[in-house]
Structure formats: C-alpha cells, structure tokens
Amino acid sequence: MVDTLRAEKPYRIGIIGDKSSLVPFWELFANLGNERVLGQLGLVALALHDKAPVGERFSATLNLPVHAGWRDMLAAHPELNMVIETTGQQPLIQDLRLGLPPTVSLVERAAASFFLRLLSSDQMWVACKVDLMHTQTLLKNVIDQLKEEIVLTDRNGLVLDCNKALMDRLGVSKSEVTGRHVRDVFHLPETPSGNDNGGVSPLEQALATLQPSEATLPQVDDNGRMHYVREYFYPILDDAGAVTSLLCIRRDITNRTQMELRLQQSERLASIGEMSTYIAHEIRNPLFAISGFANQLLREAQDEKAREKLGIIVAESRRLDGILKSILTFARPSESAPGLADINGIVRDTMDLMGMACENQSIQPILALTKDIPLVKADPELIKQCLINLVKNAVEAMPSGGLLTVRTGLAPSHVILEVEDTGVGIPPEMRDKVFSPFFSTKGKGSGLGLAMIKKVLDDLGGTVDLTSIPGEGTRVSLLLPPHLAVAKAEATG
C-alpha cells in the first residue's frame, strides 16, 4: 500500500469553469511562482461554460487551449485523467459525476483550493530553504577563509560550531571539537596571569559583565616556543538580556608583538647607550685613582687586617672595572673586524676551553656538527664570545649536571649555531626580558650576555631564536649569514 501511494503518476489536468470563477482561481496558480511549477502540475486545457470561441486563449499567462464545454475538452484531450471544477455549482458537479469516465478523477472547487494553497506554501518553504542554504554556504566559506580561529559556544562555554582554522591547528574534525569546553580548544588557563584584564579570564569577564571582553595571553607551544594570542569573547543575548551563546575569536599576534617589542627595545637601548657611556666614563676616572692608591697601600701595608681590607678594595675595583667595560662594549657600536668564521672550528675550540667547567658540574658536552657548512661572514672573535656566553648560561642553568648539546646546521639562508641544555628552563613570564640589558635570572653578573648576543646578531644581519620549557631545558639558536660565492666573485672582479 505504501509503495502504491509513493508511486509517481503523471497527471493530465483539465480545468472546468467560467471566467468569473477562473480569475480568482488562477491567481492561486500565478502565486506559485513560475512555469516550472505549472508544468509539474500537468495543466492541459480549459473548458468554459460561458460563450467563448473554440481555440481562444484564456490569458497571456494562462497559455492553455479553451473549449466550449467539458465534453469537447475530453474529446480533444483523451489523455486527461483529472478535471478540476472551479464554480462550485451543484448541477454542474452532478453532471460531471454522472458523465466523467472512470479513468478521470474529479476534484471539486474546495478541495482544489486547499491543495493549491498547500502547494503554494510548500514552494515558498522550498525557496526559503534554498536561499538559507545558499547564505549558510556563503557564510561558511567566508569564515573558513579567515586565519583567525572562530568558535560558537552555548552559554556554558561548550562548543557548538567552529571554523576551519581551529580544526587545522588542533588537527581534528568538527565532530571531535563539538561539545568540548572552549577552555580546552583555546587553552585558556583557569587563573590566567600576565594578561591585561588584571588576572581575570576574558571568558569569565564577558559572562560577568555581559559585555565583550578581550585579552592578550602568552602561551608556550609543545616545542617550547612563545606565542602571543589575542582572544575576544562576545556574549550573545536574548530579548531578556540573558546570555544564550558566546562568539569566541582567537588571533595569533606573535609577529606583531615581536615587532613592537623590538621597536621598544631599540628605543630603550638608544637611551641606555647614551647614559651608560656618560656614566662609565665619569666613574672610571675616580675608580682608576681608587684602584691605584689601594694597590700602593697594599704593597706598603704591614698589618695583616689592613692588607686584607685593601685586597678587598682592589678586587672590587677590578670587578667594577669589568662591569664598566661590559657596559661600554654594549653601548658602543660593534666594531667587528671583517672576516670569515669557521663555525665548526669555533665550536671545537670553545668546548675545549669550557670542558673543565662542564666536568666540574657533572655536565656531559655533546657536539653535533654538520659537515661541509659554509663559512660565516663575521668576526670569529665575536662569534666565539657569543658562544662562550651561551655555554656559560647553559652551565649555570644545570647546577646538578645534565646534557649540554652544541650543534651546527644549515638552513636555506642561514648557518645555524645552537646551544641546548637540560636545565631549569625559563618561565614564560620572563621570556620577553631575557634579551633586555641588565636583566639576569641568576642574581649576579651584569645581565648583558644575551642582550650583547642579540646586538651582535642584529649587526650581522642574523637573528636569535629562543625556545624553553620550564623544567626541561632551553635552546638558543643563532642564525648567521653565510659567506656567499657571489660575494667572492664581486670582490675578485
């Protein structure tokens, strides 16, 4: 029975009536939209009761042949299997019931009006559905092209939908993201620190204030690299002002933040350089006199306690002079001698020099040197000093011993020199400060080691890359410009 009901039967329909009844009836057909819909209905011909010449067209839109009566219409169109009566006149209906053959179904005016209105509603629904699907596809394509990660959640923060950027970063499908809390997919901490909302999560702030909230959060990826992300939370409210859902956007602003930090550091270094040069020169003159007189008194003193105190003065004077030299070296432009540096040779010489310090702290040095790497266009002494500073930092980060790996390699446009330790690592909140002058995590020294390295690399046209995972270790990579063959050709030409 079900299959019989579902079976498609082609209908060939004739309409019976007069002009007064067909005009409002035809308006229902016109409201259905277009000729495609009329073709689906299977309209074939008209039969009029009032006077009308045979073969006349009822109207320009109703392009159907007109017959003088329904019997003429059936004779001219034997394929008809349904007629629709539009007048509602009982004599005509009775005549049709008695005269129509069994193969032709009769649909009276009331039933026809009902089904036509139903069809009109169905066509409108289909049109709306098509428009909605088109709009939905367009919106999805636009959102999926954005680099920002976009997530729609319910009022409890559970993911309802997301765009392609988020799925690509997580490496999962949408079904695996749906239902998870936005904290999991955005890696939001329960009690964030270091953001610009006073330590309050922007998610909680948006829910509490019912206002958009945003914050910049530092995050460390699985490889120990620092990222800065800007996260936005927009509560979506109903008419009563209650939160129904949340629109969450996550944008990686690491490159922009790095450029801003470099600009700030350049301005800070310029001011520090001018001030440091002036102060160092002013201090060195009286320091020279203090050190000279202290040395003379030390040679002449006979009392052991006096000699001990004078020795402290001389030692501290020398230490202060060393700090002043570091400040002056940092403040002045790098006066590196032009030359070519053999990175592998510098690593071997430096590790021979630092081997005793590693052995004393139970540190195992590992050299992973790549053969046949090009020379570096730089002063070998400057590169050696940078490497010594990095090795010293690594040794100090492993007071209980560990592994110290120095490796070299070749990138598409740089020679790589890396120093990696298995020490305590650097906390995320200190990651931005390690290249700042006079900043130290060890409580001693001038804090100019990494700042000097960065300055040297900037002058050479290279870069410094730092990755660190607290409790696992730190890796500092120097990307140095290679000596190109074209440079040699130009020089000899």
Coordinates of C-alpha atoms in Angstrom, one line a residue:
M1 CA 0.0 0.0 0.0
V2 CA 2.8 2.4 0.9
D3 CA 4.6 1.7 -2.4
T4 CA 1.4 2.4 -4.2
L5 CA 0.9 5.8 -2.5
R6 CA 4.5 6.7 -3.2
A7 CA 4.4 5.7 -6.9
E8 CA 4.6 8.6 -9.2
K9 CA 1.6 9.0 -11.5
P10 CA 1.7 11.6 -14.3
Y11 CA -1.4 13.8 -14.2
R12 CA -3.0 15.4 -17.2
I13 CA -5.4 18.0 -15.8
G14 CA -8.3 19.9 -17.4
I15 CA -9.9 22.9 -15.7
I16 CA -13.7 23.5 -15.9
G17 CA -15.5 26.7 -15.0
D18 CA -16.4 30.2 -16.2
K19 CA -14.3 33.4 -16.4
S20 CA -15.7 34.8 -13.1
S21 CA -14.6 31.7 -11.2
L22 CA -11.4 31.1 -13.1
V23 CA -9.9 34.6 -12.4
P24 CA -9.5 34.2 -8.6
F25 CA -8.7 30.5 -9.1
W26 CA -5.9 31.4 -11.5
E27 CA -4.4 33.9 -9.0
L28 CA -3.5 30.8 -6.9
F29 CA -1.6 29.4 -9.8
A30 CA 0.1 32.7 -10.5
N31 CA 1.2 32.9 -6.9
L32 CA 3.0 29.6 -7.2
G33 CA 5.8 31.3 -9.0
N34 CA 6.7 30.2 -12.5
E35 CA 6.0 27.9 -15.5
R36 CA 8.1 25.1 -14.0
V37 CA 5.6 24.7 -11.2
L38 CA 2.7 24.8 -13.7
G39 CA 4.5 22.1 -15.7
Q40 CA 4.8 20.0 -12.6
L41 CA 1.0 20.3 -12.1
G42 CA 0.3 18.9 -15.6
L43 CA -2.3 21.5 -16.7
V44 CA -3.5 20.7 -20.3
A45 CA -6.7 22.6 -21.2
L46 CA -9.7 24.7 -20.1
A47 CA -13.5 24.3 -20.6
L48 CA -15.7 27.3 -20.3
H49 CA -19.5 27.4 -19.7
D50 CA -20.0 31.0 -20.9
K51 CA -19.6 31.9 -24.5
A52 CA -16.0 31.7 -25.8
P53 CA -14.7 30.8 -29.3
V54 CA -13.1 27.5 -29.6
G55 CA -9.3 27.7 -29.6
E56 CA -9.2 31.1 -27.8
R57 CA -6.5 31.6 -25.1
F58 CA -7.8 32.5 -21.7
S59 CA -5.0 34.9 -20.9
A60 CA -1.3 35.6 -21.8
T61 CA -0.2 33.9 -18.6
L62 CA -2.6 31.0 -18.7
N63 CA -1.4 29.7 -22.0
L64 CA -3.9 26.8 -22.3
P65 CA -6.4 26.0 -25.1
V66 CA -10.0 26.8 -24.4
H67 CA -13.0 24.6 -25.2
A68 CA -16.7 25.3 -25.3
G69 CA -17.6 22.5 -22.8
W70 CA -16.1 19.8 -20.8
R71 CA -17.2 17.1 -23.2
D72 CA -15.4 18.8 -26.1
M73 CA -12.3 19.2 -23.9
L74 CA -12.3 15.4 -23.1
A75 CA -12.8 14.6 -26.8
A76 CA -9.9 16.8 -27.8
H77 CA -7.7 15.6 -25.0
P78 CA -8.3 11.9 -24.3
E79 CA -5.1 11.8 -22.2
L80 CA -6.8 13.8 -19.4
N81 CA -7.1 11.8 -16.2
M82 CA -8.2 14.6 -13.8
V83 CA -10.5 17.6 -14.0
I84 CA -10.8 20.5 -11.6
E85 CA -14.2 22.1 -11.3
T86 CA -13.9 25.8 -10.2
T87 CA -17.5 27.1 -10.0
G88 CA -18.9 25.0 -7.1
Q89 CA -22.3 24.8 -8.9
Q90 CA -24.1 21.6 -7.8
P91 CA -25.9 20.9 -11.2
L92 CA -22.5 21.0 -13.0
I93 CA -20.9 18.9 -10.3
Q94 CA -23.7 16.3 -10.6
D95 CA -23.4 16.3 -14.4
L96 CA -19.7 15.7 -14.1
R97 CA -20.1 12.8 -11.6
L98 CA -22.5 11.1 -13.9
G99 CA -20.7 11.8 -17.2
L100 CA -17.0 11.5 -16.5
P101 CA -15.4 8.2 -17.4
P102 CA -13.9 6.0 -14.5
T103 CA -10.4 6.9 -15.6
V104 CA -10.9 10.6 -14.9
S105 CA -10.8 11.9 -11.3
L106 CA -13.0 14.8 -10.2
V107 CA -11.6 17.4 -7.9
E108 CA -14.2 19.9 -6.6
R109 CA -13.5 23.6 -6.0
A110 CA -13.0 23.4 -2.2
A111 CA -10.5 20.5 -2.5
A112 CA -8.6 22.2 -5.3
S113 CA -8.3 25.4 -3.4
F114 CA -6.9 23.6 -0.4
F115 CA -4.3 21.7 -2.3
L116 CA -3.2 24.7 -4.3
R117 CA -2.7 26.7 -1.2
L118 CA -0.8 23.8 0.3
L119 CA 1.4 23.6 -2.8
S120 CA 2.0 27.3 -2.6
S121 CA 3.2 27.1 1.0
D122 CA 5.4 24.1 0.1
Q123 CA 7.0 26.0 -2.8
M124 CA 7.6 29.0 -0.6
W125 CA 9.3 26.8 2.0
V126 CA 11.5 25.2 -0.6
A127 CA 12.5 28.7 -1.9
C128 CA 13.3 29.8 1.6
K129 CA 15.3 26.7 2.2
V130 CA 17.3 27.2 -0.9
D131 CA 18.1 30.8 0.0
L132 CA 19.0 29.8 3.5
M133 CA 21.3 27.1 2.3
H134 CA 23.0 29.5 -0.1
T135 CA 23.5 32.1 2.6
Q136 CA 24.8 29.4 5.0
T137 CA 27.3 28.1 2.4
L138 CA 28.5 31.6 1.6
L139 CA 29.0 32.5 5.3
K140 CA 30.8 29.2 6.0
N141 CA 33.1 29.7 3.0
V142 CA 34.0 33.3 4.2
I143 CA 34.6 32.3 7.8
D144 CA 36.7 29.3 6.8
Q145 CA 39.0 31.5 4.8
L146 CA 39.8 33.6 7.9
K147 CA 43.1 32.9 9.6
E148 CA 41.5 33.7 13.0
E149 CA 40.0 30.8 14.9
I150 CA 36.3 31.3 15.4
V151 CA 34.2 29.3 17.8
L152 CA 30.5 29.5 18.7
T153 CA 29.6 28.1 22.1
D154 CA 26.5 27.8 24.3
R155 CA 26.1 29.8 27.4
N156 CA 28.2 27.3 29.4
G157 CA 31.1 27.5 27.0
L158 CA 30.6 24.2 25.2
V159 CA 31.5 24.3 21.5
L160 CA 28.6 24.3 19.1
D161 CA 30.5 25.2 15.9
C162 CA 33.9 26.3 14.7
N163 CA 35.8 27.3 11.6
K164 CA 38.5 25.5 9.6
A165 CA 41.4 27.5 11.2
L166 CA 40.7 25.9 14.6
M167 CA 40.4 22.4 13.2
D168 CA 43.6 22.8 11.3
R169 CA 45.5 23.9 14.4
L170 CA 44.2 21.1 16.6
G171 CA 44.3 18.5 13.8
V172 CA 40.8 17.2 14.5
S173 CA 37.4 17.1 12.8
K174 CA 34.5 19.3 13.8
S175 CA 32.7 16.4 15.5
E176 CA 35.7 16.0 17.8
V177 CA 35.6 19.6 18.8
T178 CA 31.8 19.9 19.3
G179 CA 30.8 19.5 22.9
R180 CA 34.2 20.3 24.3
H181 CA 34.7 23.4 26.5
V182 CA 36.2 26.4 24.9
R183 CA 39.0 26.3 27.6
D184 CA 40.2 23.1 26.0
V185 CA 40.3 24.3 22.4
F186 CA 41.7 27.8 23.3
H187 CA 43.9 26.5 26.1
L188 CA 42.6 29.1 28.5
P189 CA 44.1 28.8 32.0
E190 CA 41.7 28.6 35.0
T191 CA 43.5 31.5 36.6
P192 CA 45.4 33.4 33.9
S193 CA 48.4 35.6 34.7
G194 CA 50.1 38.3 32.8
N195 CA 47.1 39.4 30.7
D196 CA 45.7 42.9 30.5
N197 CA 42.5 42.1 32.5
G198 CA 44.1 42.1 35.9
G199 CA 44.4 38.3 36.0
V200 CA 40.7 37.7 35.2
S201 CA 40.0 35.4 32.3
P202 CA 38.3 37.3 29.4
L203 CA 35.7 34.4 29.3
E204 CA 34.7 35.0 32.9
Q205 CA 34.7 38.8 32.4
A206 CA 32.4 38.5 29.4
L207 CA 30.0 36.3 31.3
A208 CA 30.1 38.6 34.4
T209 CA 29.7 41.9 32.6
L210 CA 27.6 40.8 29.6
Q211 CA 30.0 42.9 27.6
P212 CA 32.6 42.0 25.0
S213 CA 36.0 41.2 26.6
E214 CA 39.4 40.6 25.2
A215 CA 42.9 40.0 26.4
T216 CA 46.5 39.2 25.2
L217 CA 47.7 35.9 26.6
P218 CA 51.2 34.4 26.4
Q219 CA 51.3 30.7 25.6
V220 CA 54.1 28.2 25.1
D221 CA 53.6 25.5 22.5
D222 CA 54.7 21.9 22.6
N223 CA 58.1 22.9 21.1
G224 CA 58.8 25.5 23.8
R225 CA 58.1 28.5 21.6
M226 CA 56.4 31.5 23.0
H227 CA 53.2 32.7 21.3
Y228 CA 51.1 35.8 21.9
V229 CA 47.4 35.3 21.2
R230 CA 44.6 37.9 21.3
E231 CA 41.3 36.4 22.4
Y232 CA 37.9 38.0 22.1
F233 CA 34.7 36.9 23.7
Y234 CA 31.3 38.4 22.6
P235 CA 28.2 37.3 24.6
I236 CA 25.1 36.9 22.5
L237 CA 22.0 38.0 24.5
D238 CA 18.3 37.2 24.0
D239 CA 15.5 39.8 24.4
A240 CA 15.5 39.4 28.1
G241 CA 19.3 40.2 28.3
A242 CA 20.3 36.6 29.2
V243 CA 23.4 35.0 27.6
T244 CA 22.3 32.4 25.0
S245 CA 25.7 31.8 23.4
L246 CA 29.3 33.1 23.0
L247 CA 31.2 34.1 19.9
C248 CA 34.9 33.4 20.6
I249 CA 37.8 34.6 18.4
R250 CA 41.4 33.7 18.7
R251 CA 44.1 35.6 16.8
D252 CA 47.9 34.8 16.9
I253 CA 49.7 38.2 17.2
T254 CA 53.2 36.9 17.8
N255 CA 54.8 38.6 14.8
R256 CA 53.1 41.9 15.6
T257 CA 54.1 41.7 19.2
Q258 CA 57.6 40.8 18.4
M259 CA 57.9 43.9 16.1
E260 CA 56.5 46.1 18.8
L261 CA 59.0 44.7 21.4
R262 CA 61.9 45.2 19.0
L263 CA 60.9 48.8 18.5
Q264 CA 60.6 49.4 22.2
Q265 CA 63.9 47.7 22.8
S266 CA 65.6 49.7 20.1
E267 CA 64.4 53.0 21.7
R268 CA 65.4 51.7 25.2
L269 CA 68.8 50.7 24.0
A270 CA 69.5 54.0 22.4
S271 CA 68.7 55.8 25.7
I272 CA 70.7 53.3 27.8
G273 CA 73.7 53.5 25.4
E274 CA 73.9 57.3 25.8
M275 CA 73.5 57.2 29.5
S276 CA 75.8 54.2 30.0
T277 CA 78.7 55.8 28.0
Y278 CA 78.5 59.0 30.1
I279 CA 78.3 57.2 33.4
A280 CA 81.0 54.8 32.6
H281 CA 83.5 57.5 31.6
E282 CA 82.7 59.5 34.7
I283 CA 83.1 56.5 37.0
R284 CA 86.3 55.1 35.5
N285 CA 88.4 58.2 36.3
P286 CA 87.8 58.1 40.1
L287 CA 87.8 54.3 40.0
F288 CA 91.3 54.4 38.4
A289 CA 92.6 56.6 41.2
I290 CA 91.0 54.4 43.9
S291 CA 92.4 51.3 42.4
G292 CA 95.9 52.8 42.1
F293 CA 96.1 54.1 45.7
A294 CA 94.7 50.9 47.0
N295 CA 97.4 48.9 45.2
Q296 CA 100.1 51.2 46.5
L297 CA 98.8 51.0 50.1
L298 CA 98.6 47.2 49.7
R299 CA 102.3 47.0 48.8
E300 CA 103.3 49.2 51.8
A301 CA 100.9 47.9 54.5
Q302 CA 102.4 45.6 57.2
D303 CA 99.3 44.9 59.2
E304 CA 97.5 41.7 58.1
K305 CA 94.0 43.0 58.7
A306 CA 94.8 46.2 56.8
R307 CA 96.2 44.1 53.9
E308 CA 93.0 42.0 53.8
K309 CA 90.8 45.1 53.6
L310 CA 92.9 46.7 50.9
G311 CA 92.8 43.4 49.0
I312 CA 89.0 43.5 49.0
I313 CA 89.1 47.1 47.7
V314 CA 91.4 46.1 44.9
A315 CA 89.3 43.1 44.0
E316 CA 86.1 45.0 44.0
S317 CA 87.7 47.8 41.9
R318 CA 88.7 45.3 39.3
R319 CA 85.2 43.8 39.3
L320 CA 83.6 47.2 38.9
D321 CA 86.1 48.0 36.1
G322 CA 85.0 44.8 34.4
I323 CA 81.3 45.8 34.6
L324 CA 82.1 49.2 33.2
K325 CA 84.0 47.6 30.3
S326 CA 80.9 45.4 29.6
I327 CA 78.7 48.5 29.6
L328 CA 80.9 50.4 27.3
T329 CA 81.2 47.4 24.9
F330 CA 77.5 47.1 24.8
A331 CA 76.8 50.8 24.4
R332 CA 79.3 51.3 21.6
P333 CA 78.5 50.2 18.1
S334 CA 80.0 46.8 17.3
E335 CA 83.4 47.3 15.8
S336 CA 83.9 43.9 14.4
A337 CA 86.8 43.2 12.2
P338 CA 85.7 42.0 8.8
G339 CA 86.4 38.3 8.3
L340 CA 85.1 34.8 7.8
A341 CA 84.3 32.5 10.7
D342 CA 84.6 28.7 10.6
I343 CA 81.7 27.8 12.9
N344 CA 82.7 24.2 13.5
G345 CA 86.2 25.2 14.3
I346 CA 85.0 27.9 16.8
V347 CA 82.7 25.3 18.5
R348 CA 85.6 22.8 18.9
D349 CA 88.0 25.5 20.3
T350 CA 85.3 26.9 22.7
M351 CA 84.3 23.5 24.0
D352 CA 87.9 22.6 24.6
L353 CA 88.2 25.8 26.7
M354 CA 84.9 25.2 28.5
G355 CA 85.4 21.5 29.1
M356 CA 86.8 21.9 32.6
A357 CA 83.7 23.9 33.7
C358 CA 81.4 21.2 32.4
E359 CA 83.3 18.4 34.0
N360 CA 83.3 20.2 37.4
Q361 CA 79.5 20.3 37.3
S362 CA 78.9 16.7 36.0
I363 CA 77.7 18.1 32.7
Q364 CA 78.2 16.0 29.6
P365 CA 79.0 18.1 26.5
I366 CA 77.7 16.8 23.1
L367 CA 78.9 18.1 19.8
A368 CA 76.6 17.6 16.8
L369 CA 78.4 19.3 14.0
T370 CA 77.2 19.3 10.4
K371 CA 79.9 18.7 7.9
D372 CA 80.5 21.0 4.9
I373 CA 78.7 24.0 6.2
P374 CA 79.8 27.4 4.6
L375 CA 81.9 30.0 6.4
V376 CA 80.0 32.8 8.1
K377 CA 80.6 36.4 7.2
A378 CA 81.5 37.7 10.7
D379 CA 84.4 38.4 13.1
P380 CA 85.4 35.0 14.5
E381 CA 86.2 36.5 17.9
L382 CA 82.7 38.0 18.2
I383 CA 81.1 34.6 17.3
K384 CA 83.4 32.9 19.8
Q385 CA 82.4 35.4 22.6
C386 CA 78.7 34.8 21.8
L387 CA 79.2 31.0 22.1
I388 CA 81.1 31.4 25.4
N389 CA 78.2 33.4 26.8
L390 CA 75.7 30.8 25.7
V391 CA 77.7 27.9 27.1
K392 CA 78.2 29.8 30.4
N393 CA 74.4 30.4 30.7
A394 CA 73.7 26.7 30.0
V395 CA 76.2 25.5 32.6
E396 CA 74.7 27.8 35.2
A397 CA 71.2 26.5 34.3
M398 CA 72.3 22.9 35.3
P399 CA 73.7 23.1 38.8
S400 CA 73.1 19.4 39.3
G401 CA 74.5 18.3 36.0
G402 CA 72.9 17.4 32.7
L403 CA 73.5 17.4 28.9
L404 CA 74.9 20.3 27.0
T405 CA 74.5 20.0 23.2
V406 CA 76.2 22.3 20.8
R407 CA 75.1 21.7 17.2
T408 CA 75.6 23.3 13.8
G409 CA 73.5 23.1 10.7
L410 CA 72.4 24.8 7.5
A411 CA 69.1 26.4 6.9
P412 CA 68.0 27.7 3.4
S413 CA 69.5 31.1 4.0
H414 CA 71.5 30.9 7.3
V415 CA 74.1 28.9 9.1
I416 CA 72.7 27.6 12.4
L417 CA 74.6 27.5 15.7
E418 CA 72.6 26.1 18.6
V419 CA 73.3 25.6 22.3
E420 CA 70.8 23.4 24.1
D421 CA 70.7 22.4 27.8
T422 CA 68.6 20.2 30.0
G423 CA 68.4 22.8 32.8
V424 CA 65.7 24.5 34.7
G425 CA 64.3 26.4 31.7
I426 CA 62.9 29.9 31.6
P427 CA 59.4 30.8 32.9
P428 CA 57.0 32.2 30.3
E429 CA 56.7 35.5 32.2
M430 CA 60.5 36.1 31.9
R431 CA 60.8 35.1 28.3
D432 CA 60.4 38.6 26.9
K433 CA 63.0 40.0 29.3
V434 CA 66.0 37.7 28.8
F435 CA 67.3 39.8 25.9
S436 CA 66.9 43.1 27.8
P437 CA 70.1 44.7 29.0
F438 CA 70.9 44.4 32.8
F439 CA 68.3 41.7 33.3
S440 CA 69.5 38.5 34.9
T441 CA 67.7 35.4 36.4
K442 CA 70.8 34.4 38.3
G443 CA 71.1 37.3 40.7
K444 CA 74.7 38.0 39.6
G445 CA 76.6 39.4 36.7
S446 CA 75.8 42.4 34.5
G447 CA 72.8 40.8 32.7
L448 CA 74.3 41.8 29.3
G449 CA 75.1 38.3 27.9
L450 CA 72.0 37.6 25.8
A451 CA 71.5 41.3 25.1
M452 CA 75.0 41.5 23.7
I453 CA 74.5 38.4 21.6
K454 CA 71.3 39.8 20.1
K455 CA 73.0 43.1 19.3
V456 CA 75.9 41.3 17.6
L457 CA 73.4 39.2 15.5
D458 CA 71.4 42.2 14.6
D459 CA 74.5 44.0 13.4
L460 CA 75.5 40.9 11.3
G461 CA 72.0 40.6 9.7
G462 CA 71.2 37.4 11.6
T463 CA 68.6 36.5 14.2
V464 CA 68.4 34.8 17.6
D465 CA 65.7 32.3 18.4
L466 CA 65.0 31.0 21.9
T467 CA 62.8 28.1 23.0
S468 CA 62.4 26.9 26.5
I469 CA 60.2 24.6 28.5
P470 CA 60.3 25.1 32.3
G471 CA 61.8 22.0 34.0
E472 CA 63.1 20.5 30.7
G473 CA 65.6 22.9 29.3
T474 CA 66.4 25.8 26.9
R475 CA 67.6 26.0 23.3
V476 CA 69.1 29.2 21.8
S477 CA 69.7 29.2 18.1
L478 CA 71.9 31.7 16.3
L479 CA 71.0 32.1 12.6
L480 CA 74.1 33.6 10.9
P481 CA 74.5 34.9 7.4
P482 CA 76.7 32.6 5.2
H483 CA 79.6 33.7 3.0
L484 CA 78.1 33.7 -0.5
A485 CA 80.1 32.7 -3.6
V486 CA 78.7 35.8 -5.3
A487 CA 80.5 38.0 -2.8
K488 CA 83.8 36.4 -3.6
A489 CA 83.2 36.8 -7.4
E490 CA 82.4 40.5 -6.9
A491 CA 85.5 41.0 -4.8
T492 CA 87.8 39.5 -7.3
G493 CA 86.1 41.3 -10.2

